[in-house]
Short mmCIF file of C-alpha atoms in Angstrom, two decimals:
data_model
loop_
_atom_site.label_atom_id
_atom_site.label_comp_id
_atom_site.label_asym_id
_atom_site.label_seq_id
_atom_site.Cartn_x
_atom_site.Cartn_y
_atom_site.Cartn_z
CA MET B 1 -1.23 40.47 -18.64
CA GLN B 2 -2.26 37.06 -18.20
CA GLN B 3 -3.68 37.06 -21.84
CA ILE B 4 -0.44 38.08 -23.39
CA ARG B 5 1.46 35.04 -21.09
CA GLN B 6 -1.44 33.02 -22.48
CA ASN B 7 -0.52 34.01 -25.76
CA VAL B 8 3.33 33.57 -25.49
CA TYR B 9 2.66 30.54 -23.83
CA GLU B 10 0.20 29.03 -26.85
CA LEU B 11 3.23 30.43 -29.36
CA GLU B 12 6.12 28.72 -27.68
CA ILE B 13 3.86 25.71 -28.16
CA ASN B 14 2.73 25.40 -31.98
CA HIS B 15 6.89 26.58 -32.25
CA ARG B 16 8.20 23.76 -30.66
CA LYS B 17 5.52 21.36 -32.47
CA MET B 18 6.73 22.79 -36.12
CA LYS B 19 10.10 22.44 -34.63
CA ASP B 20 10.08 18.89 -33.86
CA HIS B 21 7.69 17.87 -37.14
CA TYR B 22 10.59 19.56 -38.84
CA GLU B 23 13.41 17.49 -37.05
CA GLU B 24 11.28 14.60 -37.46
CA GLU B 25 11.42 14.80 -40.82
CA ILE B 26 14.72 15.35 -41.73
CA SER B 27 15.99 12.65 -39.55
CA ARG B 28 13.81 10.25 -41.59
CA LEU B 29 15.15 11.67 -44.58
CA LYS B 30 18.91 10.94 -43.19
CA ARG B 31 17.83 7.13 -41.89
CA GLU B 32 16.45 7.07 -45.91
CA LEU B 33 20.25 8.47 -47.18
CA GLU B 34 21.70 6.11 -44.35
CA THR B 35 20.07 2.63 -45.23
CA ARG B 36 21.00 2.76 -49.06
CA GLY B 37 24.26 2.85 -48.17
CA SER B 38 24.08 -0.87 -46.69
CA HIS B 39 21.64 -3.41 -45.36
CA VAL B 40 21.34 -3.16 -41.35
CA PRO B 41 19.44 -6.74 -40.78
CA ALA B 42 16.61 -6.53 -38.43
CA LEU B 43 16.03 -7.36 -35.30
CA PRO B 44 15.22 -10.96 -34.84
CA PRO B 45 11.39 -11.95 -33.21
CA GLY B 46 11.12 -11.60 -29.56
CA THR B 47 14.55 -10.03 -29.02
CA GLY B 48 13.45 -6.05 -29.16
CA ALA B 49 12.17 -4.54 -25.88
CA PRO B 50 9.02 -5.46 -24.98
CA VAL B 51 5.73 -4.39 -26.89
CA PRO B 52 2.93 -3.48 -24.91
CA PRO B 53 -0.11 -5.22 -25.51
CA PRO B 54 -3.18 -4.48 -27.97
CA GLY B 55 -5.43 -1.35 -26.21
CA SER B 56 -2.20 -0.27 -24.26
CA GLN B 57 -0.99 3.01 -24.61
CA VAL B 58 2.07 3.98 -26.05
CA PRO B 59 4.41 5.80 -23.77
CA PRO B 60 4.30 9.48 -24.22
CA PRO B 61 7.06 12.12 -25.27
CA SER B 62 9.40 14.04 -24.21
CA LEU B 63 10.05 16.72 -21.77
CA GLY B 64 10.41 20.57 -23.28
CA HIS B 65 12.15 23.73 -21.73
CA SER B 66 9.50 26.11 -21.42
CA SER B 67 7.71 26.70 -18.00
CA SER B 68 4.37 26.20 -20.13
CA SER B 69 5.18 23.26 -22.33
CA VAL B 70 7.77 21.61 -20.36
CA PHE B 71 5.59 19.51 -18.29
CA GLN B 72 3.62 18.37 -21.41
CA GLY B 73 6.37 15.95 -22.22
CA ILE B 74 7.33 15.07 -18.85
CA MET B 75 5.99 11.65 -17.98
CA SER B 76 5.00 10.44 -21.60
CA GLY B 77 7.57 7.86 -24.08
CA GLN B 78 5.80 8.43 -27.38
CA SER B 79 8.28 10.53 -30.28
CA GLY B 80 5.06 12.64 -31.50
CA PRO B 81 3.85 16.44 -30.33
CA THR B 82 1.00 15.59 -28.83
CA GLY B 83 0.24 13.37 -25.56
CA PRO B 84 1.67 13.78 -22.03
CA SER B 85 5.28 13.50 -21.68
CA LEU B 86 7.16 11.34 -19.62
CA ALA B 87 10.75 11.77 -20.65
CA PRO B 88 12.99 14.64 -19.99
CA PRO B 89 13.25 17.24 -22.73
CA GLN B 90 14.57 17.01 -26.39
CA ASP B 91 17.75 18.57 -27.09
CA ASN B 92 15.72 21.52 -28.45
CA ASN B 93 14.57 25.12 -27.63
CA MET B 94 16.59 26.51 -24.63
CA HIS B 95 18.68 23.69 -24.35
CA GLN B 96 19.84 23.71 -27.87
CA GLN B 97 20.28 27.29 -27.76
CA GLN B 98 23.07 26.36 -25.30
CA GLN B 99 24.99 24.26 -27.49
CA PRO B 100 24.97 24.12 -31.25
CA PRO B 101 22.83 21.25 -32.62
CA GLN B 102 24.57 18.08 -32.72
CA GLN B 103 23.95 14.90 -34.51
CA PRO B 104 22.99 12.16 -31.68
CA PRO B 105 26.42 10.15 -31.40
CA PRO B 106 25.76 6.87 -33.50
CA GLN B 107 27.03 4.29 -30.81
CA GLN B 108 23.87 5.20 -28.93
CA GLY B 109 22.03 2.09 -30.58
CA LEU B 110 19.42 4.55 -32.05
CA PRO B 111 18.61 5.57 -35.48
CA PRO B 112 19.08 8.96 -36.05
CA GLY B 113 16.02 10.90 -35.00
CA LEU B 114 15.17 8.27 -32.66
CA GLN B 115 17.52 9.26 -29.47
CA PRO B 116 15.49 11.86 -27.52
CA GLY B 117 12.07 10.10 -27.10
CA ILE B 118 11.67 7.79 -23.53
CA GLY B 119 9.88 5.08 -25.38
CA GLN B 120 11.51 4.65 -28.51
CA VAL B 121 13.32 1.38 -28.67
CA PRO B 122 16.05 0.41 -31.39
CA GLN B 123 13.99 -1.19 -34.69
CA GLN B 124 17.19 -2.74 -35.73
CA ILE B 125 20.74 -4.69 -34.44
CA PRO B 126 23.43 -4.95 -36.09
CA PRO B 127 24.95 -9.13 -36.16
CA GLN B 128 27.45 -8.04 -33.95
CA ALA B 129 25.20 -7.01 -30.92
CA GLN B 130 23.38 -9.73 -31.30
CA GLN B 131 25.96 -11.83 -30.67
CA ALA B 132 27.42 -10.28 -27.70
CA TYR B 133 23.69 -10.26 -26.23
CA GLY B 134 22.69 -13.47 -27.29
CA SER B 135 18.74 -13.11 -27.94
CA SER B 136 18.01 -10.88 -25.76
CA GLY B 137 18.71 -8.17 -28.10
CA TYR B 138 19.94 -6.24 -25.79
CA LEU B 139 22.21 -3.09 -27.31
CA ASN B 140 25.97 -3.00 -26.00
CA GLY B 141 24.42 -0.37 -23.56
CA TYR B 142 24.67 2.13 -27.40
CA HIS B 143 27.81 1.67 -26.83
CA ASN B 144 30.23 1.69 -30.29
CA ALA B 145 27.00 0.19 -31.86
CA PRO B 146 27.74 -0.36 -35.48
CA VAL B 147 25.47 2.42 -37.87
CA ALA B 148 24.17 2.21 -41.56
CA THR B 149 27.17 3.73 -43.93
CA THR B 150 27.19 5.67 -46.79
CA PRO B 151 28.47 4.41 -50.27
CA GLN B 152 30.89 7.01 -49.76
CA MET B 153 32.54 5.73 -46.21
CA SER B 154 31.99 2.39 -47.74
CA GLN B 155 33.92 3.08 -50.15
CA ASN B 156 36.85 4.20 -47.88
CA ARG B 157 36.50 1.89 -45.59
CA ALA B 158 37.22 -0.35 -48.26
CA VAL B 159 39.99 1.22 -49.27
CA ALA B 160 41.56 1.53 -45.68
CA GLU B 161 41.12 -2.37 -45.64
CA THR B 162 42.97 -2.89 -48.55
CA ARG B 163 46.20 -0.80 -47.44
CA THR B 164 46.26 -3.71 -44.16
CA SER B 165 48.20 -6.29 -44.36
CA PRO B 166 45.99 -9.52 -43.51
CA HIS B 167 49.07 -11.27 -41.88
CA ILE B 168 49.41 -8.35 -39.40
CA THR B 169 46.26 -8.52 -35.93
CA ARG B 170 47.42 -5.57 -34.12
CA ALA B 171 44.93 -5.90 -30.76
CA SER B 172 44.10 -2.37 -29.42
CA PRO B 173 44.33 -1.70 -25.74
CA ALA B 174 41.69 -2.09 -23.52
CA PRO B 175 40.52 1.50 -22.64
CA PRO B 176 40.93 2.75 -19.09
CA LEU B 177 37.70 2.58 -17.24
CA GLY B 178 37.14 5.57 -14.85
CA ASN B 179 34.04 7.17 -14.52
CA ASN B 180 32.95 7.49 -17.74
CA LEU B 181 31.06 4.11 -17.86
CA ALA B 182 28.59 4.60 -20.18
CA ASP B 183 30.83 5.41 -22.98
CA LEU B 184 32.33 1.84 -23.00
CA ASP B 185 32.57 -0.93 -25.29
CA PHE B 186 31.22 -3.69 -23.23
CA ASP B 187 32.93 -6.27 -25.59
CA ARG B 188 36.44 -4.49 -25.00
CA VAL B 189 36.16 -4.40 -21.65
CA PRO B 190 38.00 -7.12 -19.61
CA ASN B 191 36.58 -9.90 -18.11
CA GLU B 192 36.97 -8.98 -14.51
CA TYR B 193 35.62 -5.55 -14.78
CA LYS B 194 31.92 -6.65 -16.08
CA LYS B 195 29.30 -9.33 -15.26
CA GLN B 196 26.94 -9.96 -17.92
CA ALA B 197 23.31 -12.51 -17.63
CA ASN B 198 20.22 -13.08 -20.20
CA ASP B 199 19.57 -9.09 -20.56
CA TRP B 200 21.63 -7.08 -18.59
CA PHE B 201 25.15 -6.17 -17.64
CA VAL B 202 27.06 -4.46 -15.43
CA ILE B 203 30.76 -2.50 -15.78
CA TYR B 204 32.90 -2.05 -12.72
CA ASN B 205 34.95 1.01 -12.02
CA ASP B 206 38.65 0.09 -12.70
CA ARG B 207 40.05 2.73 -10.60
CA ALA B 208 37.96 2.05 -7.59
CA PRO B 209 38.21 -0.87 -5.40
CA HIS B 210 35.81 -3.82 -6.62
CA ILE B 211 33.42 -3.74 -3.11
CA LEU B 212 30.19 -4.09 -4.30
CA ASP B 213 28.10 -6.05 -6.64
CA VAL B 214 24.10 -6.43 -8.03
CA ASP B 215 21.65 -9.05 -9.19
CA LEU B 216 18.39 -9.53 -10.72
CA LEU B 217 15.31 -10.84 -8.30
CA HIS B 218 12.56 -9.89 -10.33
CA THR B 219 11.23 -8.27 -13.25
CA LEU B 220 7.60 -6.48 -12.97
CA GLU B 221 6.22 -6.23 -16.41
CA HIS B 222 3.82 -3.57 -16.83
CA HIS B 223 1.13 -2.54 -20.33
CA SER B 224 3.08 1.24 -20.43
CA VAL B 225 5.57 3.25 -18.89
CA VAL B 226 6.46 3.06 -15.65
CA CYS B 227 6.82 6.29 -14.10
CA CYS B 228 7.74 5.92 -10.39
CA VAL B 229 8.66 2.94 -8.22
CA ARG B 230 8.71 3.54 -4.07
CA PHE B 231 9.41 0.79 -1.06
CA SER B 232 7.27 0.90 1.66
CA ALA B 233 8.98 1.59 5.22
CA ASP B 234 9.37 -1.73 6.29
CA GLY B 235 10.47 -2.83 2.56
CA LYS B 236 7.82 -5.83 2.22
CA TYR B 237 6.57 -4.04 -0.59
CA VAL B 238 7.03 -1.58 -3.96
CA ALA B 239 4.78 0.25 -5.50
CA THR B 240 4.73 1.11 -9.66
CA GLY B 241 3.29 4.27 -11.35
CA SER B 242 2.01 3.40 -14.54
CA ASN B 243 -0.58 4.52 -17.06
CA ARG B 244 -4.13 5.16 -15.48
CA SER B 245 -2.67 3.05 -12.37
CA ALA B 246 -0.40 2.24 -9.24
CA GLN B 247 0.13 -1.30 -8.76
CA ILE B 248 1.72 -2.77 -5.47
CA PHE B 249 4.20 -6.19 -6.02
CA ASP B 250 5.54 -8.17 -2.73
CA VAL B 251 9.38 -7.99 -2.69
CA GLN B 252 9.76 -11.55 -1.43
CA ASN B 253 8.03 -13.37 -4.45
CA GLY B 254 7.45 -10.28 -7.01
CA GLN B 255 3.86 -11.18 -7.26
CA LYS B 256 0.97 -8.34 -7.72
CA ILE B 257 -1.12 -7.82 -4.55
CA CYS B 258 -2.62 -4.83 -5.09
CA HIS B 259 -3.71 -3.05 -8.39
CA LEU B 260 -5.32 0.84 -7.37
CA GLN B 261 -7.01 2.35 -10.31
CA ASP B 262 -9.74 5.42 -9.84
CA GLU B 263 -12.82 3.93 -11.99
CA SER B 264 -14.22 7.40 -11.67
CA VAL B 265 -11.68 9.11 -14.23
CA GLU B 266 -12.77 8.98 -17.93
CA ARG B 267 -11.06 6.32 -20.07
CA GLU B 268 -10.45 8.81 -23.32
CA GLY B 269 -6.27 9.15 -23.21
CA ASP B 270 -3.62 8.57 -21.22
CA LEU B 271 -3.83 9.71 -17.44
CA TYR B 272 0.44 8.83 -15.97
CA ILE B 273 0.62 8.51 -12.47
CA ARG B 274 4.10 10.09 -12.12
CA SER B 275 4.64 9.66 -8.48
CA VAL B 276 4.08 7.08 -5.57
CA CYS B 277 4.66 6.92 -1.88
CA PHE B 278 3.97 4.90 1.02
CA SER B 279 2.91 6.10 4.03
CA PRO B 280 5.14 5.22 7.01
CA ASP B 281 2.75 2.90 8.89
CA GLY B 282 2.68 1.55 5.36
CA ARG B 283 -1.41 1.48 5.35
CA TYR B 284 -1.59 4.22 2.64
CA LEU B 285 -0.73 4.87 -0.95
CA ALA B 286 -0.15 8.07 -2.04
CA THR B 287 -0.36 8.92 -5.80
CA GLY B 288 0.26 12.11 -7.91
CA ALA B 289 -0.98 12.11 -11.77
CA GLU B 290 -1.23 14.43 -14.90
CA ASP B 291 -5.08 15.61 -13.92
CA LYS B 292 -3.39 17.55 -11.17
CA GLN B 293 -5.43 15.29 -8.05
CA ILE B 294 -3.56 13.78 -5.85
CA ARG B 295 -5.28 10.27 -4.37
CA VAL B 296 -4.48 9.07 -0.96
CA TRP B 297 -5.51 5.28 -1.14
CA ASP B 298 -6.58 2.95 1.59
CA ILE B 299 -4.20 -0.37 0.64
CA LYS B 300 -6.61 -2.93 2.14
CA THR B 301 -9.62 -1.53 1.27
CA LYS B 302 -8.82 -0.36 -2.19
CA THR B 303 -10.65 2.94 -1.59
CA ILE B 304 -9.50 6.44 -1.93
CA ARG B 305 -9.22 8.09 1.75
CA HIS B 306 -8.35 11.56 0.28
CA LEU B 307 -8.50 13.41 -2.92
CA PHE B 308 -6.69 16.47 -2.77
CA SER B 309 -7.10 19.42 -5.14
CA GLY B 310 -5.46 22.75 -5.87
CA HIS B 311 -2.99 22.22 -8.29
CA GLU B 312 -3.42 23.83 -11.54
CA GLN B 313 -1.15 21.69 -13.13
CA ASP B 314 0.30 18.12 -13.58
CA ILE B 315 1.66 16.56 -10.14
CA TYR B 316 5.03 15.04 -10.66
CA SER B 317 6.05 14.15 -7.38
CA LEU B 318 5.11 13.37 -3.60
CA ASP B 319 6.77 12.63 -0.96
CA PHE B 320 5.70 11.80 2.91
CA ALA B 321 6.74 13.27 5.79
CA ARG B 322 7.95 10.65 8.74
CA ASN B 323 5.33 12.02 11.20
CA GLY B 324 2.68 10.46 8.45
CA ARG B 325 0.21 13.67 8.64
CA HIS B 326 1.90 15.30 6.25
CA ILE B 327 2.65 14.91 2.41
CA ALA B 328 4.52 17.13 0.27
CA SER B 329 3.65 17.48 -3.56
CA SER B 330 5.10 19.60 -7.05
CA SER B 331 3.65 20.79 -10.08
CA GLY B 332 4.20 22.77 -13.26
CA ASP B 333 2.04 25.11 -11.62
CA ARG B 334 5.37 26.28 -10.19
CA THR B 335 3.99 25.29 -6.37
CA VAL B 336 5.22 23.09 -3.60
CA ARG B 337 2.19 22.30 -1.41
CA VAL B 338 1.86 20.98 2.16
CA TRP B 339 -1.04 18.76 2.68
CA ASP B 340 -2.47 17.76 6.22
CA MET B 341 -3.99 14.02 6.37
CA GLU B 342 -6.14 14.42 9.58
CA THR B 343 -7.60 17.67 8.08
CA GLY B 344 -7.55 16.74 4.36
CA GLN B 345 -6.75 20.98 3.74
CA CYS B 346 -3.19 22.39 1.84
CA VAL B 347 -1.84 24.31 4.76
CA LEU B 348 1.31 25.29 2.96
CA THR B 349 1.76 26.73 -0.33
CA LEU B 350 5.64 27.66 -1.83
CA SER B 351 5.37 29.76 -5.00
CA ILE B 352 8.64 29.71 -7.47
CA GLU B 353 9.40 31.11 -10.70
CA ASP B 354 9.39 28.40 -12.63
CA GLY B 355 7.64 24.30 -12.84
CA VAL B 356 8.50 21.95 -9.72
CA THR B 357 9.85 18.54 -10.91
CA THR B 358 10.61 17.01 -7.74
CA VAL B 359 10.37 17.11 -3.87
CA ALA B 360 11.35 15.42 -0.70
CA PHE B 361 11.03 16.11 3.13
CA SER B 362 14.19 15.79 5.19
CA PRO B 363 14.23 12.74 7.61
CA ASP B 364 13.36 14.78 10.39
CA GLY B 365 10.55 16.55 8.76
CA ARG B 366 11.81 20.42 9.45
CA PHE B 367 12.38 21.04 5.88
CA VAL B 368 11.50 20.47 2.48
CA ALA B 369 13.27 20.23 -0.74
CA ALA B 370 12.94 21.04 -4.34
CA GLY B 371 14.37 20.72 -7.24
CA SER B 372 12.91 22.84 -10.39
CA LEU B 373 13.44 23.76 -13.97
CA ASP B 374 15.15 27.05 -13.29
CA LYS B 375 18.31 25.41 -12.48
CA SER B 376 17.98 25.38 -8.62
CA VAL B 377 17.31 23.41 -5.77
CA ARG B 378 15.22 25.34 -2.82
CA VAL B 379 15.32 24.13 0.82
CA TRP B 380 12.09 25.77 3.33
CA ASP B 381 11.26 25.04 6.41
CA ALA B 382 8.47 23.08 6.68
CA THR B 383 6.33 24.90 9.13
CA SER B 384 7.09 28.29 8.19
CA GLY B 385 7.42 28.32 4.53
CA PHE B 386 10.24 30.29 4.93
CA LEU B 387 13.20 30.14 2.40
CA VAL B 388 16.06 28.86 4.55
CA GLU B 389 18.90 27.71 1.19
CA ARG B 390 18.52 28.35 -2.51
CA LEU B 391 21.31 25.78 -4.18
CA GLU B 392 22.59 27.29 -7.19
CA ALA B 393 25.14 28.71 -9.38
CA PRO B 394 28.50 29.59 -9.45
CA ASP B 395 28.52 25.61 -8.42
CA GLY B 396 24.87 24.56 -9.35
CA HIS B 397 23.38 22.65 -12.07
CA LYS B 398 23.87 23.90 -15.51
CA ASP B 399 20.00 22.97 -16.63
CA SER B 400 16.87 21.91 -15.14
CA VAL B 401 16.88 19.65 -11.75
CA TYR B 402 15.12 16.85 -12.17
CA SER B 403 15.40 14.66 -8.96
CA VAL B 404 16.29 15.38 -5.59
CA ALA B 405 17.07 13.12 -2.34
CA PHE B 406 18.12 14.11 1.48
CA ALA B 407 21.00 11.97 2.72
CA PRO B 408 20.13 9.93 5.73
CA ASN B 409 21.38 11.85 8.32
CA GLY B 410 19.78 15.18 6.71
CA LYS B 411 22.18 17.16 6.68
CA ASP B 412 22.90 16.75 2.77
CA LEU B 413 21.21 16.73 -0.04
CA VAL B 414 22.08 15.13 -3.83
CA SER B 415 20.33 16.72 -7.06
CA GLY B 416 20.20 14.79 -10.79
CA SER B 417 19.85 17.61 -13.24
CA PHE B 418 19.57 17.45 -17.27
CA ASP B 419 22.99 18.53 -17.31
CA LYS B 420 24.04 14.73 -16.85
CA THR B 421 25.46 15.64 -13.58
CA ILE B 422 24.66 14.21 -10.03
CA LYS B 423 25.71 17.19 -6.89
CA LEU B 424 26.19 16.55 -3.51
CA TRP B 425 25.38 19.62 -1.00
CA GLU B 426 26.25 19.84 2.55
CA LEU B 427 23.08 21.99 3.77
CA GLN B 428 24.00 24.69 5.92
CA SER B 429 20.71 24.93 7.73
CA ALA B 430 20.59 21.81 8.77
CA ARG B 431 23.73 22.02 10.76
CA GLY B 432 22.34 25.15 12.58
CA LEU B 433 24.64 27.37 10.71
CA SER B 434 23.11 30.99 9.62
CA GLY B 435 24.76 34.26 8.06
CA SER B 436 25.07 35.65 4.80
CA HIS B 437 25.70 32.57 3.40
CA LYS B 438 22.52 31.65 1.65
CA GLY B 439 22.67 28.46 0.04
CA GLY B 440 24.68 25.64 0.57
CA VAL B 441 28.22 24.33 -0.08
CA CYS B 442 28.59 22.34 -2.93
CA VAL B 443 31.03 19.03 -1.76
CA LYS B 444 30.83 17.10 -4.57
CA THR B 445 29.98 16.58 -8.12
CA PHE B 446 29.59 13.10 -9.87
CA THR B 447 29.73 13.01 -13.86
CA GLY B 448 29.86 9.86 -15.85
CA HIS B 449 26.45 9.88 -16.86
CA LYS B 450 25.87 10.31 -20.83
CA ASP B 451 22.48 12.10 -20.90
CA PHE B 452 19.82 13.48 -18.88
CA VAL B 453 20.05 12.01 -14.94
CA LEU B 454 16.50 11.22 -14.17
CA SER B 455 16.30 10.00 -10.40
CA VAL B 456 18.44 10.16 -7.82
CA ALA B 457 18.50 8.44 -4.02
CA LEU B 458 20.77 7.54 -1.14
CA THR B 459 20.92 3.73 0.37
CA PRO B 460 19.68 4.02 3.88
CA ASP B 461 23.25 4.04 5.41
CA GLY B 462 24.42 6.93 3.41
CA GLN B 463 27.36 4.71 1.78
CA TRP B 464 26.54 4.85 -1.64
CA VAL B 465 24.34 7.32 -4.19
CA LEU B 466 22.32 5.84 -7.19
CA SER B 467 21.11 7.74 -9.86
CA GLY B 468 19.17 6.62 -13.27
CA SER B 469 19.88 8.30 -16.23
CA LYS B 470 18.11 8.27 -19.83
CA ASP B 471 21.30 6.47 -20.93
CA ARG B 472 19.57 3.55 -19.73
CA GLY B 473 21.94 3.33 -17.17
CA VAL B 474 21.88 3.19 -13.51
CA GLN B 475 25.03 4.45 -11.74
CA PHE B 476 26.11 3.45 -8.18
CA TRP B 477 28.51 6.07 -6.72
CA ASP B 478 31.05 6.84 -3.67
CA PRO B 479 29.93 10.07 -1.88
CA ARG B 480 33.37 10.31 -0.14
CA THR B 481 34.76 9.95 -3.65
CA ALA B 482 32.31 11.29 -6.37
CA GLN B 483 33.90 7.94 -8.13
CA ALA B 484 31.56 5.85 -10.10
CA GLN B 485 31.51 1.90 -8.29
CA LEU B 486 29.74 0.45 -11.23
CA MET B 487 27.14 0.78 -13.92
CA LEU B 488 23.98 -1.19 -14.77
CA GLN B 489 22.46 -1.81 -17.93
CA GLY B 490 19.28 -3.63 -17.54
CA HIS B 491 16.49 -1.81 -19.49
CA ARG B 492 16.33 -1.04 -22.82
CA ASN B 493 15.08 2.64 -22.62
CA SER B 494 15.25 5.33 -19.99
CA VAL B 495 15.48 4.55 -16.10
CA ILE B 496 13.21 7.26 -14.78
CA SER B 497 13.09 6.56 -11.45
CA VAL B 498 15.61 4.73 -8.84
CA ALA B 499 14.47 3.53 -5.15
CA PRO B 500 16.67 2.26 -2.31
CA SER B 501 14.91 -0.27 0.08
CA PRO B 502 14.74 1.21 3.41
CA ALA B 503 15.02 -1.93 5.46
CA SER B 504 17.37 -4.13 3.03
CA LYS B 505 20.12 -3.61 0.20
CA LEU B 506 17.49 -4.13 -2.07
CA PHE B 507 16.91 -1.52 -4.99
CA ALA B 508 14.04 -1.03 -7.43
CA THR B 509 13.87 0.76 -11.41
CA GLY B 510 11.35 1.96 -13.26
CA SER B 511 11.55 2.58 -16.57
CA GLY B 512 9.77 3.54 -20.10
CA ASP B 513 10.41 0.05 -21.18
CA CYS B 514 7.45 -1.08 -19.88
CA ARG B 515 9.30 -2.75 -16.78
CA ALA B 516 10.03 -2.15 -13.09
CA ARG B 517 12.97 -4.53 -11.62
CA ILE B 518 13.77 -5.23 -8.33
CA TRP B 519 17.70 -5.79 -7.52
CA ARG B 520 19.93 -6.92 -4.96
CA TYR B 521 23.18 -5.17 -3.86
CA VAL B 522 25.90 -7.08 -2.29
CA VAL B 523 29.02 -5.33 -0.12
CA ALA B 524 31.99 -6.89 -0.04
CA ASN B 525 32.75 -8.58 3.66
CA GLN B 526 29.22 -7.29 4.55
#
């Protein structure tokens, strides 16, 4: 039976590779046809996304949906069929079976065929976009970006223009904002509802009180895709995971103070660090990588204190319990495992039916939650391993769950999904409720992102939900109303990871554009 499964998995992988190849070829031909219709000016030098230095690795491809091949694409950014995967899945396979195939929206600022991959960036930007964003080359949040036209389209446009009187100017009214901030053309948003800096901008929700603002503190350049960001418990440091190494930066000045890389690992190929997590006392940094190993680093000596082995596929998420003794890990091998720092042993293995993308301990350490490709969130008793809640249909996500985070009260949980939504759940077990109701209650659904939600978190006071998406945006949400307060566009590629500081009003973002950034958010009257 195992051999049959393996054969099926290999067939799925080969099928996906063939399909990706044909789709890439079709997209290339479409681009050729479109570019023959009109010329799109090339991007001025120095205005595009940062190009990794020579010798660095190209970011890996995107995530698929079958249980075996899905994780080959999670942590990478290149658009080829090989290599690890850093992005969420392309809109093919299971996702494509659920909906009719669609041409990527032209307003997303990427030529057709380039949209799905995390590491892909626009190669050409129209003059309008360059004018709007100056030398940064930053697209209008991919909103309303002009596209190359065919000759027939150009002819129709010319006819329409000749019928318009040159003496009449009709100013189109600005659209209402609301939660769909990612849909908006920045230039048409009224000035009082937007803020623009050198290479980032913010759009505020006109239907919500403007009580929150955002500013950039530091930009942390990397040589590859930044897969994850995480603050230390005291908020003084932020760690990032990238290809082959983890880095630690001083939050106050943005300087790198530590570089952690296992030199015993073979140097050929990519090895993305997909998750990083500080111990509560700040002495250790745990890293999870594509080689199925969990390394616990002594930060002061830059040596490996523990090497936890046991997972059979890539590791995607880690979390330290507040007691500092236990670490939870999730993997494509369909398991969540809990490890003991004192004994160096795995003390709990929780198996499910599909790959596990994300894991989190509750603040009191009583529960461990995990999101999966099977669209559900599970919550277990962290001591006994007993499944206490399963959060799923009819109110659950319609696609794979990519990120989960407990609220500071330990009684609520947020989840982000490939279905482009975030959900807020009231947990029954954490409230001491039991009975026939097996799952928690979905009390809010946050809609507004244009693409996969890759990371979710709550601020330490529980007042705001943060989300990062493949649409390149970060959104702040009010958990009481599910209203978006603002959308921040500060990266040229997917926002793979968001993390609030436990000790201050700062948050960090990691992206496929080879950057991590530290931001400050300010609440009015505070």
